[in-house]
Amino acid sequence: MNTSVDSSSEKPGIREVRVLSRGLTILSAFEPNNEWLSNSEIAALTGLPKPTVSRLTANLLEAEYLQYSAQRAAYRLGTAVLALGFIAASHRDFVVLARPLMQQFADQHQVSVVLASPDASSMVCNEVTHSRDMIFTLRVRAGSRLRIDRSALGRALVGAMGDAERTVFLDKLCATDPQAWELLSREVPAAVSQMASDGYCIAAGTLEAGTNGAAVVVDTPEGPHTYALGCAAPSNSLELPRLKQEVIPDLLALKARLEAELSNMQAE
């Protein structure tokens, strides 16, 4: 029996949601530095067929969500998207609260500190602070995306999930990024065990070669493990014994302080 679905027979609402989803996927391919991307590069980054990308970039250009350079034959984010970003940034009460505490932590332990939230197969950096005394820092900034399978942030998030939630999450990851799913699925048992026993996850040399890091999850009044909070530094300055004995206890204390501050904000 033929069970294929003719897309032309789909209800208009379903088609519109699919188009919207693909449009947002294209917009999310652009990094914070807003480099120019060709249709071929966007297709490679998103996994969408190039004809689909070409059609959608034309629509996004018309709506001013993208700008086009004929000389480069490439696109970058337009003013409409940037305006939405500024609106979102103006309501980031939690990030505003966390930023000075993250900077204090970074300076104290000579590390980079990242606050991130999950998005499909990556962790989106909501805020990043670097120690003012560090010579070499992680190559990340607010808006950067970190692979969820390689970062302590991603492992902490997945390790903190309940079984049912984790299964749904990994199934989606398998569909969107099989390589990330394959790598992460091997780390899941250890991540679950470490989060259950210690409340944090450690990643040694997986995010960037020669770096060590750890991460915890931050629960908010809106729900558990809404964010992941992590720190990292070159392994020659952040050896595992110091990470475990000095840095992680303070990272857990920072998590507790942020959660308490969030509860107070909710009560006001």
Tab-separated table of N, CA, C and O in Angstrom, residues 2 10 14 22 42 51 63-64 89 108 111 116 133 170 185 192 196 201 207-208 233 235-236 238 253-254:
chain	number	residue	atom	x	y	z
A	2	ASN	N	0.546	2.219	-0.799
A	2	ASN	CA	1.315	3.453	-0.883
A	2	ASN	C	0.896	4.395	0.241
A	2	ASN	O	-0.247	4.817	0.335
A	10	GLU	N	-1.703	18.753	1.831
A	10	GLU	CA	-1.640	19.168	3.216
A	10	GLU	C	-2.531	20.381	3.457
A	10	GLU	O	-2.744	21.201	2.562
A	14	ILE	N	-0.642	23.623	7.996
A	14	ILE	CA	0.533	22.762	8.150
A	14	ILE	C	1.652	23.233	7.232
A	14	ILE	O	2.817	23.296	7.623
A	22	ARG	N	11.266	26.390	8.385
A	22	ARG	CA	12.446	26.402	7.516
A	22	ARG	C	13.053	27.798	7.430
A	22	ARG	O	14.278	27.958	7.368
A	42	ILE	N	24.399	28.219	3.092
A	42	ILE	CA	23.227	28.082	3.966
A	42	ILE	C	22.666	26.665	3.879
A	42	ILE	O	22.299	26.062	4.891
A	51	PRO	N	17.359	24.293	-3.630
A	51	PRO	CA	16.205	24.996	-4.216
A	51	PRO	C	15.285	25.591	-3.148
A	51	PRO	O	14.757	26.694	-3.327
A	63	ALA	N	11.157	40.552	2.705
A	63	ALA	CA	10.612	40.983	3.999
A	63	ALA	C	11.644	41.709	4.857
A	63	ALA	O	11.354	42.065	5.999
A	64	GLU	N	12.846	41.926	4.307
A	64	GLU	CA	13.938	42.648	4.971
A	64	GLU	C	14.525	41.888	6.157
A	64	GLU	O	15.189	42.481	7.013
A	89	ALA	N	16.743	41.127	23.615
A	89	ALA	CA	17.816	41.449	24.552
A	89	ALA	C	17.331	42.372	25.660
A	89	ALA	O	17.817	42.304	26.798
A	108	GLN	N	37.976	35.492	39.340
A	108	GLN	CA	38.471	34.783	40.513
A	108	GLN	C	39.235	33.517	40.144
A	108	GLN	O	40.288	33.220	40.732
A	111	VAL	N	39.060	31.850	34.279
A	111	VAL	CA	38.374	30.975	33.334
A	111	VAL	C	37.442	31.801	32.460
A	111	VAL	O	37.235	32.993	32.696
A	116	ALA	N	24.185	29.234	28.808
A	116	ALA	CA	23.644	28.802	27.522
A	116	ALA	C	22.312	28.108	27.690
A	116	ALA	O	21.963	27.631	28.777
A	133	ASP	N	42.425	38.413	33.244
A	133	ASP	CA	43.841	38.047	33.343
A	133	ASP	C	44.233	36.919	32.406
A	133	ASP	O	45.408	36.535	32.363
A	170	LEU	N	16.714	13.128	22.555
A	170	LEU	CA	17.696	12.389	21.755
A	170	LEU	C	17.104	11.922	20.432
A	170	LEU	O	17.814	11.875	19.416
A	185	SER	N	25.215	10.069	22.533
A	185	SER	CA	24.563	8.893	23.117
A	185	SER	C	25.559	8.013	23.872
A	185	SER	O	25.190	7.352	24.847
A	192	VAL	N	24.445	11.153	33.004
A	192	VAL	CA	23.321	10.935	33.924
A	192	VAL	C	23.851	10.570	35.306
A	192	VAL	O	23.391	11.104	36.325
A	196	ALA	N	23.519	12.955	38.644
A	196	ALA	CA	22.759	12.417	39.772
A	196	ALA	C	23.588	12.391	41.053
A	196	ALA	O	23.081	12.689	42.143
A	201	CYS	N	28.806	18.164	35.369
A	201	CYS	CA	29.489	17.339	34.378
A	201	CYS	C	30.826	17.973	34.035
A	201	CYS	O	30.948	19.200	33.985
A	207	LEU	N	35.480	20.221	23.906
A	207	LEU	CA	34.969	21.429	23.270
A	207	LEU	C	36.034	22.055	22.382
A	207	LEU	O	35.818	22.335	21.207
A	208	GLU	N	37.207	22.285	22.930
A	208	GLU	CA	38.378	22.721	22.181
A	208	GLU	C	39.551	21.901	22.680
A	208	GLU	O	39.642	21.582	23.871
A	233	ALA	N	38.820	26.566	30.611
A	233	ALA	CA	40.086	27.270	30.430
A	233	ALA	C	41.089	26.269	29.857
A	233	ALA	O	40.852	25.056	29.880
A	235	SER	N	43.878	23.627	29.602
A	235	SER	CA	44.142	22.595	30.604
A	235	SER	C	45.435	22.826	31.370
A	235	SER	O	45.576	22.346	32.499
A	236	ASN	N	46.380	23.572	30.778
A	236	ASN	CA	47.622	23.817	31.509
A	236	ASN	C	47.441	24.818	32.650
A	236	ASN	O	48.276	24.897	33.546
A	238	LEU	N	44.076	25.108	34.025
A	238	LEU	CA	42.932	24.554	34.758
A	238	LEU	C	43.036	23.033	34.736
A	238	LEU	O	42.328	22.347	34.012
A	253	ALA	N	27.956	26.883	43.925
A	253	ALA	CA	27.468	27.985	44.760
A	253	ALA	C	26.873	29.096	43.897
A	253	ALA	O	25.857	29.696	44.265
A	254	LEU	N	27.488	29.351	42.738
A	254	LEU	CA	26.951	30.361	41.819
A	254	LEU	C	25.592	29.929	41.283
A	254	LEU	O	24.663	30.744	41.184
